[in-house]
Amino acid sequence: MRRLPTCLILDFHDSYTRNILKLVTQTKGWDLEGWEQRIVVVNVDSLSWDSFVNEILPHIDCVILGPGPGTPHRDSDFSWPTRLIAEFGDRLPIFGLCLGLQGLATTFGGKVIKAAAPKHGQISRIRLDRTSTTYLDLFEGVRDEFDAVQYNSLMVDAASLPRDLEVTAWTDSAVAGREPEAMALQHHVKPLYGVQFHPESIASSFGETILSNFFAITLAFQQRQQPASEGSPDLPAHVLELSTAFRPRTGPSSPSDSSSSPSDSSRYKLLHVPLGSAAEWTTRKPSGVPQWSHLCIPQTTLSHQARSRTVLVRTAAEGCDTVNLDDAESFTSWLSNLQTALSSQTSFASADRPSVPVGFVGSIAYEMKDETMPLSKRHPLTVREQSAVELAFAALVLSYDHENGTWSANGLVRTAGRGNPTAEQAPLLLSALGVDEEEWTAWLERVSEILRRAPPGESDFSPAPLPTDFCPDQDRETYISSIESARRSIIAGDAYELCLTTQFRSRLPAGSPLLGDPYPFYLTLRATNPAPYCAYFHLPWSDFTLLSSSPERFIRIDRAGKADMKPIKGTVRRSPEDPVEDERRKRALLADEKERAENLMIVDLIRNDMLASCPVETVEVPGLMLIESYQTVHQMVTTVVGQLGEGVRPFEAMMRAFPPGSMTGAPKLRSLQLLDELEQRQDRGAYSGVFGYLAVDGASDWSVVIRTLVKRGRNLTLGGGGAITHKSVAENEWEEVLTKVDAVLGRTRP
């Protein structure tokens, strides 16, 4: 077996680059043992030219220039790799993907121009040029015609290329219905190669073969240059430490599940008590999955101000305390440390207990992007900053299993054990979290008695009609102008897709009985918009209420570290009265090219996100673009799974993928920067963020906050938006936003 060459993969802040690593594991004829020590993905901005030449270049055999937004004609988009190609292209094999191919062309005087029709997430037929005077060693073993995915608005002008660069593959003009476009380049003399398509996409064919061929080209080049060489050693630690993909690290690991009985050293025990069956006390069974409902009792709340870097801790007994995060500590690491310490102090009595949100429950706002993707533009500090995180610690949870019709009680109970919390977590662990045995027993008896009684014939709450006088931050003309600006950015190559949004606002009357508790609004929302991730989250101490009818999971992680993400792209309303028409709509959705392209864009993005937390071999797509049917709609859904790597904690994994790509667009970082301007630097707040829980045992489940009302004081907000592509018709997109908002509010327009 041949040993892989050492390879630097440069990431130009694209959302797909780490997927190249999946291709590495699929190559044939190579010794893949320890491949992680030979191939590394690094952000281009992590290196200066001098640091590359002095610290990286001596250790690598080849370079892959990844895809990315923008154009190589702009230094801020391509930067020093132009110099790499010019100065080392004769002694270092280089393979460019998409932007990387375009950079090869411009370095030698070629031009990059607008494509006749941008293609993002679309599958093209690629045709090899067998009339080329160059041997097509990059395509050895590849069919003359094959399918591959494109994500580009720009292309190389083949007529502008110098004689040293030759086009080796084209789009199939017979399929495309227009002039063929250059899809691959090769230098006549130097080991320089490039492809315009994305071989790393899950829907591309022959990607692993093409990558394997490039590695073979690299080894052959090395042997010609240094016949006596036995190959390069593994990459040194200082290079591997730059990796943006998962790598094992030292430090706290994900909490292991324990089924042992409580010990003297444990400070807490997590109890799960089945309570038997009883009548279902819900307005409507959730549509789709999951099939659990949970009632949580907030004990302590955590409010995080991202820009002032503080955490406000509130308890009913102790009042308020402010935690100031130091410069080296993020909120993500702070909460992860707290959850890890709490888990280490807890004994878990049952190994087969269900996942329940005994732990931290709440909302992570979109503005936490400033922590997870710090290169996205930050707003200036405002006088009144809203919390970016609103969490409650739920020590007592009553759960209902809709499938079995049974209730269970769950709680974190303090024991006589002393434990060993760290100094930073000691005050919170000692005084604020969990209940004592007497409180647990009293609550369990009270709940059991209530469930033994027949459910009341009438609820204390009646549904209240939702306000209909919501007004958007951006009116029709302004929003349409933003859509056209978004389209121009996409056509210019700065993004593949942009999820443009705006906020709709209303204000409750000063004397409204719903100011204190808007639960009647939630009853209406749940009745008219049943969804798998309905949630009512009310924090009187923070004056924050979230009323959600979200249909979309962001990420679920079980206590063993298995993660799954389930993006929805593509929805059509059902026709329950006409089964034939219903089936026709389902098949039409599955075949819709636009919907499939949008789904593929987010699937490739999510695979890339998961590879920041999961070993490559664990990231799989067990269901690609399948139709799931719910009560009122058919939806195109893809499932991506992975296993958290050693040392990656569940909240860290969630935040590495935050914010949800379905609410940003792709590439994610450039999309965030563009959207900040397009949305006039208005905070999205909870909308476009996530809602869910991080349990004591590490289990977590987070939904995307869409179709959701947020109440602060008298103010109600409802976010609305949609994915903008180069094909978007501005007036239609605006109407779609209004339709989504009207559906949540249950209002009709003339």
mmCIF file with all atom_site columns, N, CA and C in Angstrom, residues 361-422:
data_model
loop_
_atom_site.group_PDB
_atom_site.id
_atom_site.type_symbol
_atom_site.label_atom_id
_atom_site.label_alt_id
_atom_site.label_comp_id
_atom_site.label_asym_id
_atom_site.label_entity_id
_atom_site.label_seq_id
_atom_site.pdbx_PDB_ins_code
_atom_site.Cartn_x
_atom_site.Cartn_y
_atom_site.Cartn_z
_atom_site.occupancy
_atom_site.B_iso_or_equiv
_atom_site.pdbx_formal_charge
_atom_site.auth_seq_id
_atom_site.auth_comp_id
_atom_site.auth_asym_id
_atom_site.auth_atom_id
_atom_site.pdbx_PDB_model_num
ATOM 1   N N  . VAL A 1 361 ? -32.191 24.551 29.982 1.00 0.00 ? 361 VAL A N  1
ATOM 2   C CA . VAL A 1 361 ? -33.217 24.625 28.942 1.00 0.00 ? 361 VAL A CA 1
ATOM 3   C C  . VAL A 1 361 ? -33.346 26.076 28.509 1.00 0.00 ? 361 VAL A C  1
ATOM 4   N N  . GLY A 1 362 ? -33.419 26.315 27.194 1.00 0.00 ? 362 GLY A N  1
ATOM 5   C CA . GLY A 1 362 ? -33.666 27.684 26.787 1.00 0.00 ? 362 GLY A CA 1
ATOM 6   C C  . GLY A 1 362 ? -33.228 28.040 25.394 1.00 0.00 ? 362 GLY A C  1
ATOM 7   N N  . SER A 1 363 ? -32.957 29.328 25.209 1.00 0.00 ? 363 SER A N  1
ATOM 8   C CA . SER A 1 363 ? -32.789 29.944 23.894 1.00 0.00 ? 363 SER A CA 1
ATOM 9   C C  . SER A 1 363 ? -31.373 30.487 23.719 1.00 0.00 ? 363 SER A C  1
ATOM 10  N N  . ILE A 1 364 ? -30.784 30.185 22.557 1.00 0.00 ? 364 ILE A N  1
ATOM 11  C CA . ILE A 1 364 ? -29.500 30.756 22.149 1.00 0.00 ? 364 ILE A CA 1
ATOM 12  C C  . ILE A 1 364 ? -29.775 31.647 20.942 1.00 0.00 ? 364 ILE A C  1
ATOM 13  N N  . ALA A 1 365 ? -29.612 32.951 21.099 1.00 0.00 ? 365 ALA A N  1
ATOM 14  C CA . ALA A 1 365 ? -29.982 33.896 20.047 1.00 0.00 ? 365 ALA A CA 1
ATOM 15  C C  . ALA A 1 365 ? -28.986 33.871 18.892 1.00 0.00 ? 365 ALA A C  1
ATOM 16  N N  . TYR A 1 366 ? -29.460 34.322 17.756 1.00 0.00 ? 366 TYR A N  1
ATOM 17  C CA . TYR A 1 366 ? -28.650 34.388 16.531 1.00 0.00 ? 366 TYR A CA 1
ATOM 18  C C  . TYR A 1 366 ? -27.363 35.172 16.750 1.00 0.00 ? 366 TYR A C  1
ATOM 19  N N  . GLU A 1 367 ? -27.407 36.198 17.625 1.00 0.00 ? 367 GLU A N  1
ATOM 20  C CA . GLU A 1 367 ? -26.237 37.055 17.823 1.00 0.00 ? 367 GLU A CA 1
ATOM 21  C C  . GLU A 1 367 ? -25.073 36.342 18.494 1.00 0.00 ? 367 GLU A C  1
ATOM 22  N N  . MET A 1 368 ? -25.277 35.115 18.984 1.00 0.00 ? 368 MET A N  1
ATOM 23  C CA . MET A 1 368 ? -24.142 34.343 19.482 1.00 0.00 ? 368 MET A CA 1
ATOM 24  C C  . MET A 1 368 ? -23.193 33.951 18.353 1.00 0.00 ? 368 MET A C  1
ATOM 25  N N  . LYS A 1 369 ? -23.557 34.256 17.118 1.00 0.00 ? 369 LYS A N  1
ATOM 26  C CA . LYS A 1 369 ? -22.642 34.080 15.989 1.00 0.00 ? 369 LYS A CA 1
ATOM 27  C C  . LYS A 1 369 ? -21.358 34.869 16.196 1.00 0.00 ? 369 LYS A C  1
ATOM 28  N N  . ASP A 1 370 ? -21.440 35.972 16.950 1.00 0.00 ? 370 ASP A N  1
ATOM 29  C CA . ASP A 1 370 ? -20.242 36.775 17.181 1.00 0.00 ? 370 ASP A CA 1
ATOM 30  C C  . ASP A 1 370 ? -19.200 36.012 17.981 1.00 0.00 ? 370 ASP A C  1
ATOM 31  N N  . GLU A 1 371 ? -19.649 35.014 18.748 1.00 0.00 ? 371 GLU A N  1
ATOM 32  C CA . GLU A 1 371 ? -18.706 34.167 19.482 1.00 0.00 ? 371 GLU A CA 1
ATOM 33  C C  . GLU A 1 371 ? -18.254 32.993 18.633 1.00 0.00 ? 371 GLU A C  1
ATOM 34  N N  . THR A 1 372 ? -19.195 32.360 17.935 1.00 0.00 ? 372 THR A N  1
ATOM 35  C CA . THR A 1 372 ? -18.848 31.146 17.193 1.00 0.00 ? 372 THR A CA 1
ATOM 36  C C  . THR A 1 372 ? -18.129 31.446 15.883 1.00 0.00 ? 372 THR A C  1
ATOM 37  N N  . MET A 1 373 ? -18.410 32.610 15.292 1.00 0.00 ? 373 MET A N  1
ATOM 38  C CA . MET A 1 373 ? -17.760 33.001 14.032 1.00 0.00 ? 373 MET A CA 1
ATOM 39  C C  . MET A 1 373 ? -17.317 34.455 14.170 1.00 0.00 ? 373 MET A C  1
ATOM 40  N N  . PRO A 1 374 ? -16.250 34.694 14.933 1.00 0.00 ? 374 PRO A N  1
ATOM 41  C CA . PRO A 1 374 ? -15.879 36.062 15.311 1.00 0.00 ? 374 PRO A CA 1
ATOM 42  C C  . PRO A 1 374 ? -15.499 36.965 14.151 1.00 0.00 ? 374 PRO A C  1
ATOM 43  N N  . LEU A 1 375 ? -15.248 36.407 12.973 1.00 0.00 ? 375 LEU A N  1
ATOM 44  C CA . LEU A 1 375 ? -14.943 37.264 11.831 1.00 0.00 ? 375 LEU A CA 1
ATOM 45  C C  . LEU A 1 375 ? -16.196 37.871 11.213 1.00 0.00 ? 375 LEU A C  1
ATOM 46  N N  . SER A 1 376 ? -17.379 37.418 11.674 1.00 0.00 ? 376 SER A N  1
ATOM 47  C CA . SER A 1 376 ? -18.602 38.069 11.214 1.00 0.00 ? 376 SER A CA 1
ATOM 48  C C  . SER A 1 376 ? -18.682 39.444 11.870 1.00 0.00 ? 376 SER A C  1
ATOM 49  N N  . LYS A 1 377 ? -19.295 40.377 11.177 1.00 0.00 ? 377 LYS A N  1
ATOM 50  C CA . LYS A 1 377 ? -19.312 41.763 11.645 1.00 0.00 ? 377 LYS A CA 1
ATOM 51  C C  . LYS A 1 377 ? -20.071 41.881 12.960 1.00 0.00 ? 377 LYS A C  1
ATOM 52  N N  . ARG A 1 378 ? -19.501 42.615 13.910 1.00 0.00 ? 378 ARG A N  1
ATOM 53  C CA . ARG A 1 378 ? -20.153 42.841 15.195 1.00 0.00 ? 378 ARG A CA 1
ATOM 54  C C  . ARG A 1 378 ? -20.847 44.202 15.182 1.00 0.00 ? 378 ARG A C  1
ATOM 55  N N  . HIS A 1 379 ? -21.934 44.271 15.915 1.00 0.00 ? 379 HIS A N  1
ATOM 56  C CA . HIS A 1 379 ? -22.592 45.554 16.111 1.00 0.00 ? 379 HIS A CA 1
ATOM 57  C C  . HIS A 1 379 ? -21.851 46.332 17.198 1.00 0.00 ? 379 HIS A C  1
ATOM 58  N N  . PRO A 1 380 ? -21.925 47.647 17.183 1.00 0.00 ? 380 PRO A N  1
ATOM 59  C CA . PRO A 1 380 ? -21.384 48.394 18.318 1.00 0.00 ? 380 PRO A CA 1
ATOM 60  C C  . PRO A 1 380 ? -22.218 48.135 19.562 1.00 0.00 ? 380 PRO A C  1
ATOM 61  N N  . LEU A 1 381 ? -21.605 48.281 20.722 1.00 0.00 ? 381 LEU A N  1
ATOM 62  C CA . LEU A 1 381 ? -22.307 48.067 21.982 1.00 0.00 ? 381 LEU A CA 1
ATOM 63  C C  . LEU A 1 381 ? -23.418 49.104 22.126 1.00 0.00 ? 381 LEU A C  1
ATOM 64  N N  . THR A 1 382 ? -24.635 48.640 22.350 1.00 0.00 ? 382 THR A N  1
ATOM 65  C CA . THR A 1 382 ? -25.772 49.541 22.501 1.00 0.00 ? 382 THR A CA 1
ATOM 66  C C  . THR A 1 382 ? -26.038 49.794 23.975 1.00 0.00 ? 382 THR A C  1
ATOM 67  N N  . VAL A 1 383 ? -26.812 50.842 24.244 1.00 0.00 ? 383 VAL A N  1
ATOM 68  C CA . VAL A 1 383 ? -27.087 51.197 25.636 1.00 0.00 ? 383 VAL A CA 1
ATOM 69  C C  . VAL A 1 383 ? -27.883 50.101 26.321 1.00 0.00 ? 383 VAL A C  1
ATOM 70  N N  . ARG A 1 384 ? -28.883 49.551 25.634 1.00 0.00 ? 384 ARG A N  1
ATOM 71  C CA . ARG A 1 384 ? -29.705 48.480 26.201 1.00 0.00 ? 384 ARG A CA 1
ATOM 72  C C  . ARG A 1 384 ? -29.476 47.213 25.385 1.00 0.00 ? 384 ARG A C  1
ATOM 73  N N  . GLU A 1 385 ? -28.628 46.380 25.908 1.00 0.00 ? 385 GLU A N  1
ATOM 74  C CA . GLU A 1 385 ? -28.300 45.138 25.209 1.00 0.00 ? 385 GLU A CA 1
ATOM 75  C C  . GLU A 1 385 ? -29.227 44.021 25.661 1.00 0.00 ? 385 GLU A C  1
ATOM 76  N N  . GLN A 1 386 ? -29.842 43.337 24.701 1.00 0.00 ? 386 GLN A N  1
ATOM 77  C CA . GLN A 1 386 ? -30.670 42.188 25.033 1.00 0.00 ? 386 GLN A CA 1
ATOM 78  C C  . GLN A 1 386 ? -29.800 40.962 25.224 1.00 0.00 ? 386 GLN A C  1
ATOM 79  N N  . SER A 1 387 ? -30.254 40.071 26.086 1.00 0.00 ? 387 SER A N  1
ATOM 80  C CA . SER A 1 387 ? -29.493 38.857 26.349 1.00 0.00 ? 387 SER A CA 1
ATOM 81  C C  . SER A 1 387 ? -29.437 37.995 25.096 1.00 0.00 ? 387 SER A C  1
ATOM 82  N N  . ALA A 1 388 ? -28.249 37.479 24.805 1.00 0.00 ? 388 ALA A N  1
ATOM 83  C CA . ALA A 1 388 ? -28.089 36.564 23.678 1.00 0.00 ? 388 ALA A CA 1
ATOM 84  C C  . ALA A 1 388 ? -28.400 35.136 24.085 1.00 0.00 ? 388 ALA A C  1
ATOM 85  N N  . VAL A 1 389 ? -28.407 34.860 25.376 1.00 0.00 ? 389 VAL A N  1
ATOM 86  C CA . VAL A 1 389 ? -28.720 33.528 25.892 1.00 0.00 ? 389 VAL A CA 1
ATOM 87  C C  . VAL A 1 389 ? -29.693 33.681 27.046 1.00 0.00 ? 389 VAL A C  1
ATOM 88  N N  . GLU A 1 390 ? -30.774 32.926 27.010 1.00 0.00 ? 390 GLU A N  1
ATOM 89  C CA . GLU A 1 390 ? -31.721 32.849 28.125 1.00 0.00 ? 390 GLU A CA 1
ATOM 90  C C  . GLU A 1 390 ? -31.921 31.374 28.445 1.00 0.00 ? 390 GLU A C  1
ATOM 91  N N  . LEU A 1 391 ? -31.344 30.927 29.557 1.00 0.00 ? 391 LEU A N  1
ATOM 92  C CA . LEU A 1 391 ? -31.443 29.533 29.961 1.00 0.00 ? 391 LEU A CA 1
ATOM 93  C C  . LEU A 1 391 ? -32.026 29.435 31.361 1.00 0.00 ? 391 LEU A C  1
ATOM 94  N N  . ALA A 1 392 ? -32.763 28.375 31.584 1.00 0.00 ? 392 ALA A N  1
ATOM 95  C CA . ALA A 1 392 ? -33.242 28.045 32.926 1.00 0.00 ? 392 ALA A CA 1
ATOM 96  C C  . ALA A 1 392 ? -32.702 26.671 33.291 1.00 0.00 ? 392 ALA A C  1
ATOM 97  N N  . PHE A 1 393 ? -32.334 26.508 34.547 1.00 0.00 ? 393 PHE A N  1
ATOM 98  C CA . PHE A 1 393 ? -31.956 25.166 34.988 1.00 0.00 ? 393 PHE A CA 1
ATOM 99  C C  . PHE A 1 393 ? -33.204 24.482 35.523 1.00 0.00 ? 393 PHE A C  1
ATOM 100 N N  . ALA A 1 394 ? -33.565 23.361 34.885 1.00 0.00 ? 394 ALA A N  1
ATOM 101 C CA . ALA A 1 394 ? -34.751 22.597 35.274 1.00 0.00 ? 394 ALA A CA 1
ATOM 102 C C  . ALA A 1 394 ? -34.309 21.429 36.146 1.00 0.00 ? 394 ALA A C  1
ATOM 103 N N  . ALA A 1 395 ? -34.569 21.530 37.447 1.00 0.00 ? 395 ALA A N  1
ATOM 104 C CA . ALA A 1 395 ? -34.213 20.443 38.364 1.00 0.00 ? 395 ALA A CA 1
ATOM 105 C C  . ALA A 1 395 ? -35.305 19.391 38.426 1.00 0.00 ? 395 ALA A C  1
ATOM 106 N N  . LEU A 1 396 ? -36.545 19.773 38.111 1.00 0.00 ? 396 LEU A N  1
ATOM 107 C CA . LEU A 1 396 ? -37.682 18.855 38.138 1.00 0.00 ? 396 LEU A CA 1
ATOM 108 C C  . LEU A 1 396 ? -38.370 18.885 36.774 1.00 0.00 ? 396 LEU A C  1
ATOM 109 N N  . VAL A 1 397 ? -38.592 17.702 36.202 1.00 0.00 ? 397 VAL A N  1
ATOM 110 C CA . VAL A 1 397 ? -39.189 17.607 34.871 1.00 0.00 ? 397 VAL A CA 1
ATOM 111 C C  . VAL A 1 397 ? -40.244 16.512 34.870 1.00 0.00 ? 397 VAL A C  1
ATOM 112 N N  . LEU A 1 398 ? -41.447 16.868 34.428 1.00 0.00 ? 398 LEU A N  1
ATOM 113 C CA . LEU A 1 398 ? -42.523 15.903 34.242 1.00 0.00 ? 398 LEU A CA 1
ATOM 114 C C  . LEU A 1 398 ? -42.623 15.614 32.750 1.00 0.00 ? 398 LEU A C  1
ATOM 115 N N  . SER A 1 399 ? -42.504 14.341 32.353 1.00 0.00 ? 399 SER A N  1
ATOM 116 C CA . SER A 1 399 ? -42.429 13.968 30.940 1.00 0.00 ? 399 SER A CA 1
ATOM 117 C C  . SER A 1 399 ? -43.592 13.071 30.553 1.00 0.00 ? 399 SER A C  1
ATOM 118 N N  . TYR A 1 400 ? -44.080 13.280 29.326 1.00 0.00 ? 400 TYR A N  1
ATOM 119 C CA . TYR A 1 400 ? -45.171 12.460 28.801 1.00 0.00 ? 400 TYR A CA 1
ATOM 120 C C  . TYR A 1 400 ? -44.719 11.793 27.514 1.00 0.00 ? 400 TYR A C  1
ATOM 121 N N  . ASP A 1 401 ? -44.859 10.474 27.451 1.00 0.00 ? 401 ASP A N  1
ATOM 122 C CA . ASP A 1 401 ? -44.518 9.686  26.270 1.00 0.00 ? 401 ASP A CA 1
ATOM 123 C C  . ASP A 1 401 ? -45.793 9.484  25.460 1.00 0.00 ? 401 ASP A C  1
ATOM 124 N N  . HIS A 1 402 ? -45.908 10.181 24.338 1.00 0.00 ? 402 HIS A N  1
ATOM 125 C CA . HIS A 1 402 ? -47.126 10.107 23.530 1.00 0.00 ? 402 HIS A CA 1
ATOM 126 C C  . HIS A 1 402 ? -47.320 8.719  22.922 1.00 0.00 ? 402 HIS A C  1
ATOM 127 N N  . GLU A 1 403 ? -46.237 8.026  22.648 1.00 0.00 ? 403 GLU A N  1
ATOM 128 C CA . GLU A 1 403 ? -46.344 6.716  22.018 1.00 0.00 ? 403 GLU A CA 1
ATOM 129 C C  . GLU A 1 403 ? -46.945 5.693  22.966 1.00 0.00 ? 403 GLU A C  1
ATOM 130 N N  . ASN A 1 404 ? -46.514 5.725  24.233 1.00 0.00 ? 404 ASN A N  1
ATOM 131 C CA . ASN A 1 404 ? -46.993 4.743  25.209 1.00 0.00 ? 404 ASN A CA 1
ATOM 132 C C  . ASN A 1 404 ? -48.085 5.285  26.118 1.00 0.00 ? 404 ASN A C  1
ATOM 133 N N  . GLY A 1 405 ? -48.327 6.600  26.060 1.00 0.00 ? 405 GLY A N  1
ATOM 134 C CA . GLY A 1 405 ? -49.345 7.194  26.913 1.00 0.00 ? 405 GLY A CA 1
ATOM 135 C C  . GLY A 1 405 ? -48.990 7.157  28.385 1.00 0.00 ? 405 GLY A C  1
ATOM 136 N N  . THR A 1 406 ? -47.709 7.296  28.701 1.00 0.00 ? 406 THR A N  1
ATOM 137 C CA . THR A 1 406 ? -47.264 7.210  30.099 1.00 0.00 ? 406 THR A CA 1
ATOM 138 C C  . THR A 1 406 ? -46.535 8.479  30.516 1.00 0.00 ? 406 THR A C  1
ATOM 139 N N  . TRP A 1 407 ? -46.622 8.743  31.834 1.00 0.00 ? 407 TRP A N  1
ATOM 140 C CA . TRP A 1 407 ? -45.930 9.871  32.448 1.00 0.00 ? 407 TRP A CA 1
ATOM 141 C C  . TRP A 1 407 ? -44.734 9.363  33.242 1.00 0.00 ? 407 TRP A C  1
ATOM 142 N N  . SER A 1 408 ? -43.759 10.254 33.425 1.00 0.00 ? 408 SER A N  1
ATOM 143 C CA . SER A 1 408 ? -42.635 9.945  34.309 1.00 0.00 ? 408 SER A CA 1
ATOM 144 C C  . SER A 1 408 ? -42.158 11.230 34.967 1.00 0.00 ? 408 SER A C  1
ATOM 145 N N  . ALA A 1 409 ? -41.630 11.072 36.179 1.00 0.00 ? 409 ALA A N  1
ATOM 146 C CA . ALA A 1 409 ? -41.075 12.203 36.921 1.00 0.00 ? 409 ALA A CA 1
ATOM 147 C C  . ALA A 1 409 ? -39.556 12.076 36.938 1.00 0.00 ? 409 ALA A C  1
ATOM 148 N N  . ASN A 1 410 ? -38.887 13.197 36.760 1.00 0.00 ? 410 ASN A N  1
ATOM 149 C CA . ASN A 1 410 ? -37.431 13.210 36.690 1.00 0.00 ? 410 ASN A CA 1
ATOM 150 C C  . ASN A 1 410 ? -36.902 14.365 37.525 1.00 0.00 ? 410 ASN A C  1
ATOM 151 N N  . GLY A 1 411 ? -35.799 14.135 38.217 1.00 0.00 ? 411 GLY A N  1
ATOM 152 C CA . GLY A 1 411 ? -35.271 15.205 39.039 1.00 0.00 ? 411 GLY A CA 1
ATOM 153 C C  . GLY A 1 411 ? -33.810 15.035 39.391 1.00 0.00 ? 411 GLY A C  1
ATOM 154 N N  . LEU A 1 412 ? -33.164 16.165 39.628 1.00 0.00 ? 412 LEU A N  1
ATOM 155 C CA . LEU A 1 412 ? -31.790 16.179 40.132 1.00 0.00 ? 412 LEU A CA 1
ATOM 156 C C  . LEU A 1 412 ? -31.867 16.452 41.624 1.00 0.00 ? 412 LEU A C  1
ATOM 157 N N  . VAL A 1 413 ? -31.477 15.461 42.401 1.00 0.00 ? 413 VAL A N  1
ATOM 158 C CA . VAL A 1 413 ? -31.658 15.513 43.853 1.00 0.00 ? 413 VAL A CA 1
ATOM 159 C C  . VAL A 1 413 ? -30.301 15.587 44.529 1.00 0.00 ? 413 VAL A C  1
ATOM 160 N N  . ARG A 1 414 ? -30.174 16.528 45.455 1.00 0.00 ? 414 ARG A N  1
ATOM 161 C CA . ARG A 1 414 ? -28.930 16.646 46.214 1.00 0.00 ? 414 ARG A CA 1
ATOM 162 C C  . ARG A 1 414 ? -28.818 15.500 47.211 1.00 0.00 ? 414 ARG A C  1
ATOM 163 N N  . THR A 1 415 ? -27.601 15.003 47.375 1.00 0.00 ? 415 THR A N  1
ATOM 164 C CA . THR A 1 415 ? -27.342 13.919 48.317 1.00 0.00 ? 415 THR A CA 1
ATOM 165 C C  . THR A 1 415 ? -26.442 14.429 49.429 1.00 0.00 ? 415 THR A C  1
ATOM 166 N N  . ALA A 1 416 ? -26.049 13.513 50.307 1.00 0.00 ? 416 ALA A N  1
ATOM 167 C CA . ALA A 1 416 ? -25.154 13.881 51.409 1.00 0.00 ? 416 ALA A CA 1
ATOM 168 C C  . ALA A 1 416 ? -23.699 13.895 50.977 1.00 0.00 ? 416 ALA A C  1
ATOM 169 N N  . GLY A 1 417 ? -23.428 13.485 49.715 1.00 0.00 ? 417 GLY A N  1
ATOM 170 C CA . GLY A 1 417 ? -22.047 13.442 49.244 1.00 0.00 ? 417 GLY A CA 1
ATOM 171 C C  . GLY A 1 417 ? -21.438 14.826 49.178 1.00 0.00 ? 417 GLY A C  1
ATOM 172 N N  . ARG A 1 418 ? -20.123 14.888 49.339 1.00 0.00 ? 418 ARG A N  1
ATOM 173 C CA . ARG A 1 418 ? -19.436 16.170 49.364 1.00 0.00 ? 418 ARG A CA 1
ATOM 174 C C  . ARG A 1 418 ? -18.995 16.615 47.969 1.00 0.00 ? 418 ARG A C  1
ATOM 175 N N  . GLY A 1 419 ? -18.679 15.649 47.101 1.00 0.00 ? 419 GLY A N  1
ATOM 176 C CA . GLY A 1 419 ? -18.230 16.001 45.762 1.00 0.00 ? 419 GLY A CA 1
ATOM 177 C C  . GLY A 1 419 ? -16.940 16.800 45.783 1.00 0.00 ? 419 GLY A C  1
ATOM 178 N N  . ASN A 1 420 ? -16.578 17.316 44.633 1.00 0.00 ? 420 ASN A N  1
ATOM 179 C CA . ASN A 1 420 ? -15.351 18.099 44.536 1.00 0.00 ? 420 ASN A CA 1
ATOM 180 C C  . ASN A 1 420 ? -15.456 19.125 43.414 1.00 0.00 ? 420 ASN A C  1
ATOM 181 N N  . PRO A 1 421 ? -16.409 20.065 43.514 1.00 0.00 ? 421 PRO A N  1
ATOM 182 C CA . PRO A 1 421 ? -16.533 21.060 42.457 1.00 0.00 ? 421 PRO A CA 1
ATOM 183 C C  . PRO A 1 421 ? -15.341 22.003 42.447 1.00 0.00 ? 421 PRO A C  1
ATOM 184 N N  . THR A 1 422 ? -15.028 22.537 41.271 1.00 0.00 ? 422 THR A N  1
ATOM 185 C CA . THR A 1 422 ? -13.941 23.501 41.183 1.00 0.00 ? 422 THR A CA 1
ATOM 186 C C  . THR A 1 422 ? -14.376 24.809 41.820 1.00 0.00 ? 422 THR A C  1
#
